[in-house]
PDB file of C-alpha atoms in Angstrom:
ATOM      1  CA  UNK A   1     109.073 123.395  76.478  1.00 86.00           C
ATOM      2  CA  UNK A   2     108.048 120.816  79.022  1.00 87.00           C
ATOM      3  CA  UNK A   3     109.958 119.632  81.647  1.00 90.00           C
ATOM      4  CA  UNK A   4     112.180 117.044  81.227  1.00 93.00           C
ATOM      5  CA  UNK A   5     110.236 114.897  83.719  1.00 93.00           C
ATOM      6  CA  UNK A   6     106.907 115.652  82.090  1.00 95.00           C
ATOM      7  CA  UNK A   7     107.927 114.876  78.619  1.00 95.00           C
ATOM      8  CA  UNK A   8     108.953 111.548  79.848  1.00 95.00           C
ATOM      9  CA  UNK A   9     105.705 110.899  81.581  1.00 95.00           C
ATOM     10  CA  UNK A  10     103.808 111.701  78.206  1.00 97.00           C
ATOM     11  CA  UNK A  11     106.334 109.567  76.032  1.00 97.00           C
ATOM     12  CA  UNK A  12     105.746 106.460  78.513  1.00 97.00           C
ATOM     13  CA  UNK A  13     101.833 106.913  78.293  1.00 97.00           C
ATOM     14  CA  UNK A  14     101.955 107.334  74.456  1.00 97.00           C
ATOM     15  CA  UNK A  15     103.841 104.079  74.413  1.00 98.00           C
ATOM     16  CA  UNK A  16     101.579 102.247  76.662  1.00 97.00           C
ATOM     17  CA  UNK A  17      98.571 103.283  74.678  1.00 97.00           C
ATOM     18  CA  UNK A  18     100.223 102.439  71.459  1.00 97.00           C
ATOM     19  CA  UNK A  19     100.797  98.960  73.167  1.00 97.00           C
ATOM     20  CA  UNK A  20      97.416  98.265  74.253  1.00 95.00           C
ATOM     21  CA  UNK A  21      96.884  98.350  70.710  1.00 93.00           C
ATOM     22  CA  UNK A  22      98.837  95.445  69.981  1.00 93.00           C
ATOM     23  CA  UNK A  23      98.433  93.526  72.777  1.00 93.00           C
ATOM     24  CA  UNK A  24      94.764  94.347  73.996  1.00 92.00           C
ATOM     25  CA  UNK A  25      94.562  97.311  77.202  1.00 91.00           C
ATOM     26  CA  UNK A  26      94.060  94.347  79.690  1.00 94.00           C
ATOM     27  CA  UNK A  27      97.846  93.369  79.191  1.00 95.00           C
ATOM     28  CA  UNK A  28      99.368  96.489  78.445  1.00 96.00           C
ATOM     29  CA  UNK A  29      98.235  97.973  82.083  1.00 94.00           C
ATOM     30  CA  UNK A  30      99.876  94.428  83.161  1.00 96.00           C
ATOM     31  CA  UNK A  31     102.989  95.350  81.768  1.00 97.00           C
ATOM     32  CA  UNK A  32     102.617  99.195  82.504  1.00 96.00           C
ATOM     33  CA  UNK A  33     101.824  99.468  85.674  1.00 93.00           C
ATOM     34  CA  UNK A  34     104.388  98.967  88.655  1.00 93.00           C
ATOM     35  CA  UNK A  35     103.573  96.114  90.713  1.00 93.00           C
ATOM     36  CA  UNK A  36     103.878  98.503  93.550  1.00 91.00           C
ATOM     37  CA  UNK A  37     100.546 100.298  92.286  1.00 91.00           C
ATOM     38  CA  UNK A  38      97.513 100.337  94.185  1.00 88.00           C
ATOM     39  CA  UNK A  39      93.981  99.917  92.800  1.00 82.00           C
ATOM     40  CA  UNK A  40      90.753 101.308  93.981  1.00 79.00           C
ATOM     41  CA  UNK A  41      88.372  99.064  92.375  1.00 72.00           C
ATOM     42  CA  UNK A  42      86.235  98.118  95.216  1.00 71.00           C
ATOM     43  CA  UNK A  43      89.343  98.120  97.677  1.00 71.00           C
ATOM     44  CA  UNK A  44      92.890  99.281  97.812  1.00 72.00           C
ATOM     45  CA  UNK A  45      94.422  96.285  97.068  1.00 82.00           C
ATOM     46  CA  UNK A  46      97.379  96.059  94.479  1.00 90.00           C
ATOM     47  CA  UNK A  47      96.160  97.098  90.857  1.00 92.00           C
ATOM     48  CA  UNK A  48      97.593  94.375  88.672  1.00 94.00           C
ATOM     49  CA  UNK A  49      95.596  91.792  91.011  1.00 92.00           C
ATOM     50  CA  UNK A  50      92.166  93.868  90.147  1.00 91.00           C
ATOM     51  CA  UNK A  51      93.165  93.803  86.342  1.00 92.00           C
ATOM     52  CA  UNK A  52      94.141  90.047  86.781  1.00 93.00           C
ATOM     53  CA  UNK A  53      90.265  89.081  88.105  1.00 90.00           C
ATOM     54  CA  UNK A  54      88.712  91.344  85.611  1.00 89.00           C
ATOM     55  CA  UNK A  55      87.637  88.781  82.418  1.00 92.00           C
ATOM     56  CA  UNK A  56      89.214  89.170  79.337  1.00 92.00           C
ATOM     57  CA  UNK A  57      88.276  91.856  77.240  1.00 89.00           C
ATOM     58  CA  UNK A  58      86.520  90.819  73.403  1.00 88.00           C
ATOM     59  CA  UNK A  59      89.579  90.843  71.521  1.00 84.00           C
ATOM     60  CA  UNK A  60      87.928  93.247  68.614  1.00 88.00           C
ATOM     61  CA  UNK A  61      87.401  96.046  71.815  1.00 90.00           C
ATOM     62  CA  UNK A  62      89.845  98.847  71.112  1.00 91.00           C
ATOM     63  CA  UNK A  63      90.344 101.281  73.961  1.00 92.00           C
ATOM     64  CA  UNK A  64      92.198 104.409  72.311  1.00 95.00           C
ATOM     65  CA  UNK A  65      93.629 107.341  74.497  1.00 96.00           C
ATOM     66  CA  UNK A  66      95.795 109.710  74.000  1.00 96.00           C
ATOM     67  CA  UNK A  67      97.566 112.548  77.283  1.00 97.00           C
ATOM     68  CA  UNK A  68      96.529 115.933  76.537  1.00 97.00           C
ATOM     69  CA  UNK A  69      97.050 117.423  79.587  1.00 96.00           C
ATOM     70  CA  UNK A  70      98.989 117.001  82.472  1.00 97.00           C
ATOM     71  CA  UNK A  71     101.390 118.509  85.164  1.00 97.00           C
ATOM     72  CA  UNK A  72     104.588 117.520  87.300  1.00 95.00           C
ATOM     73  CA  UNK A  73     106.098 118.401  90.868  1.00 95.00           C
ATOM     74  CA  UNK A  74     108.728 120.439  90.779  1.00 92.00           C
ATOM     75  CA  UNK A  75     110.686 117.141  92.389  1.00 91.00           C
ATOM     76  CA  UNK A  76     109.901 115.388  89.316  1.00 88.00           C
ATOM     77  CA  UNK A  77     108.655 112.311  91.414  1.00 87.00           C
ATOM     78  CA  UNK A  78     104.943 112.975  90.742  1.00 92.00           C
ATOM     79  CA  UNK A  79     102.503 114.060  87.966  1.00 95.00           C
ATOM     80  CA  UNK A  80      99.253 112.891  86.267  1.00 96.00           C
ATOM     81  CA  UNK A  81      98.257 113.356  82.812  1.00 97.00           C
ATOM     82  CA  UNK A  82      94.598 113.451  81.586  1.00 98.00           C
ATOM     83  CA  UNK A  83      93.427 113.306  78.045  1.00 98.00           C
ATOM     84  CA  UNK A  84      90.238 111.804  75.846  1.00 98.00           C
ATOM     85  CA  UNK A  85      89.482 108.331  75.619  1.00 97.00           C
ATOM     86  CA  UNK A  86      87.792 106.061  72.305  1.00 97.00           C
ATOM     87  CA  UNK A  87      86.026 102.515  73.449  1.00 95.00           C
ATOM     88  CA  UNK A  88      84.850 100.629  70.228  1.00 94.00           C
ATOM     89  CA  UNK A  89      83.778  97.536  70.440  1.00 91.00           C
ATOM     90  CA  UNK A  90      82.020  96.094  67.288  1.00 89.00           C
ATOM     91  CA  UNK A  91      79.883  93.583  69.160  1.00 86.00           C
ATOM     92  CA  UNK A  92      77.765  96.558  70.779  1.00 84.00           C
ATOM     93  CA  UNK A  93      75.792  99.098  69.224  1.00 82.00           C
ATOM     94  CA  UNK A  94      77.372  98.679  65.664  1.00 86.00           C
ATOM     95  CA  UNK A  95      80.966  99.666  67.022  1.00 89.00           C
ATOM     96  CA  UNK A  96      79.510 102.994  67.856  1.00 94.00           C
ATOM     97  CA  UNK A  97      82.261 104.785  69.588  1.00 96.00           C
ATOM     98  CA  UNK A  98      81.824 105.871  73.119  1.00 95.00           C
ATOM     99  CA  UNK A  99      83.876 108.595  74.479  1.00 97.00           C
ATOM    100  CA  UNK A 100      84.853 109.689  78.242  1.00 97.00           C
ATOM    101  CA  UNK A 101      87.988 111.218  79.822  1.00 97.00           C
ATOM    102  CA  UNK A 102      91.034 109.581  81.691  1.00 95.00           C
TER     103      UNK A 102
END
């Protein structure tokens, strides 16, 4: 059984990636991520201002992920999950999935 903390942590990211399917990823990491998060896009500045300049993706793109594995401190107050990732985007080669790794 996971910890409490952990299980939460995989619930939230199943819900964000269930949301980016109905709203497009660009907005769900909007609404997902705290405003207190920092980015690392070219500089540390805060991550929903990095997401805001980035265009808008094609709105056919689907970016499917999914937590697989992950871990917690004992505190609760800090953890990371990691898991596969789907791109498909219909406009480029066919909608030939690419896959990579969060």
């Amino acid at each position: 059984m996971l910890p409490l903390p952990l299980r939460q942590m995989v619930e939230t990211e199943r819900a964000f990636a269930a949301r980016a399917l109905v709203v497009g990823w660009k907005q769900a990491f909007l609404e997902y991520f705290a405003d207190a998060a920092v980015g690392f896009d070219g500089d540390a500045g805060p991550a929903k201002d990095q997401i805001r300049r980035n265009p808008d993706p094609p709105r056919d793109l689907q970016l499917l992920w999914e937590p697989r594995y992950g871990d917690i401190a004992a505190s609760g107050d800090l953890g990371y999950l990691t898991g596969p990732v789907t791109t498909i985007n219909p406009a480029r080669n066919g909608g030939t999935p690419r896959y990579s790794t969060y």
